[in-house]
Amino acid sequence: MSIKEIITATNENPVVILQKDELDILLACSTIIKEVDTCLADFIRIFKYNNDIFVQEISDKNEILLRKMNSIEDADKFVKERLDFYDRKWDGCGCKINYYE
């Protein structure tokens, strides 16, 4: 997909699955706001492309997932919730994330 197709897909779907080369191209044209190593599922990133805010993460199926967010605050909240989940998972809670919601 081209960047334009990726952006259109994020407007139409809550989660878009990217290929590695698509992510690399998108990140090269974006400003990374936050990047955190989850220690369980690679990095989770908040970045800005044009005026849009996105969160990118890796699923338990090793898929690159992209979500368009309404604001940096919403993206920060999403990332915090993910990181809290990963902390609990280290404790052996047995909980699972539905990455596709």
Coordinates of C-alpha atoms in Angstrom, one line a residue:
M1 CA 0.0 0.0 0.0
S2 CA 1.1 3.6 -0.6
I3 CA 1.1 6.0 2.3
K4 CA -2.2 7.5 0.9
E5 CA -3.8 4.1 0.9
I6 CA -2.6 3.4 4.4
I7 CA -4.1 6.7 5.7
T8 CA -7.3 6.0 3.9
A9 CA -7.5 2.5 5.4
T10 CA -7.0 3.9 8.9
N11 CA -9.9 6.2 8.3
E12 CA -12.1 3.2 7.4
N13 CA -10.8 0.6 9.9
P14 CA -10.0 0.7 13.6
V15 CA -6.9 -1.4 13.0
V16 CA -4.8 -1.7 9.8
I17 CA -2.2 -4.5 9.3
L18 CA 1.0 -3.3 7.7
Q19 CA 4.0 -5.0 6.1
K20 CA 7.4 -4.1 7.4
D21 CA 8.3 -2.1 4.3
E22 CA 5.1 -0.1 4.5
L23 CA 5.8 0.8 8.2
D24 CA 9.4 1.8 7.3
I25 CA 8.2 4.2 4.6
L26 CA 5.5 5.6 6.8
L27 CA 7.9 6.1 9.8
A28 CA 10.5 7.8 7.5
C29 CA 7.9 10.4 6.6
S30 CA 6.6 10.9 10.2
T31 CA 7.6 12.4 13.4
I32 CA 8.0 9.9 16.2
I33 CA 6.5 11.3 19.4
K34 CA 7.1 8.4 21.7
E35 CA 8.7 5.0 21.3
V36 CA 8.7 2.4 24.1
D37 CA 10.1 -1.1 24.2
T38 CA 7.4 -3.3 25.6
C39 CA 9.9 -6.1 26.4
L40 CA 7.2 -8.5 25.3
A41 CA 5.9 -7.3 21.9
D42 CA 8.7 -5.2 20.4
F43 CA 8.2 -1.4 20.3
I44 CA 5.0 0.5 20.6
R45 CA 5.1 4.0 19.0
I46 CA 3.1 7.2 18.8
F47 CA 3.9 9.2 15.8
K48 CA 2.5 12.0 13.7
Y49 CA 2.1 12.0 10.0
N50 CA 0.9 15.4 8.6
N51 CA -1.8 16.3 11.2
D52 CA -2.8 12.7 12.1
I53 CA -1.7 10.8 15.2
F54 CA -1.1 7.1 15.0
V55 CA -0.2 4.3 17.4
Q56 CA 1.8 1.3 16.0
E57 CA 2.3 -2.0 17.8
I58 CA 3.1 -5.6 17.2
S59 CA 0.4 -8.2 17.9
D60 CA 0.8 -11.6 19.5
K61 CA 0.8 -13.0 15.9
N62 CA 3.8 -10.8 15.1
E63 CA 1.6 -8.5 12.8
I64 CA 2.4 -4.8 12.6
L65 CA -0.8 -3.0 13.6
L66 CA -1.6 0.7 13.0
R67 CA -4.4 2.7 14.6
K68 CA -5.4 6.3 14.0
M69 CA -6.0 8.2 17.2
N70 CA -8.1 11.3 17.8
S71 CA -5.4 13.1 19.8
I72 CA -2.0 12.8 21.4
E73 CA -3.8 12.4 24.7
D74 CA -5.8 9.5 23.4
A75 CA -2.6 7.9 22.0
D76 CA -0.8 8.4 25.4
K77 CA -3.8 6.8 27.2
F78 CA -3.8 3.8 24.8
V79 CA 0.0 3.3 25.2
K80 CA -0.2 3.6 29.0
E81 CA -3.0 0.9 29.0
R82 CA -0.9 -1.4 26.9
L83 CA 2.2 -0.9 29.0
D84 CA 0.1 -1.6 32.2
F85 CA -1.2 -4.8 30.6
Y86 CA 2.4 -5.9 29.8
D87 CA 3.4 -5.2 33.4
R88 CA 0.5 -7.4 34.6
K89 CA 1.4 -10.1 32.1
W90 CA 4.9 -10.2 33.6
D91 CA 3.2 -11.0 36.9
G92 CA 1.6 -14.0 35.3
C93 CA -2.0 -12.7 35.3
G94 CA -2.9 -14.9 32.3
C95 CA -4.8 -12.0 30.6
K96 CA -4.9 -11.6 26.9
I97 CA -5.1 -8.5 24.6
N98 CA -7.6 -8.4 21.8
Y99 CA -5.3 -6.5 19.4
Y100 CA -8.0 -6.1 16.7
E101 CA -10.5 -4.0 18.6

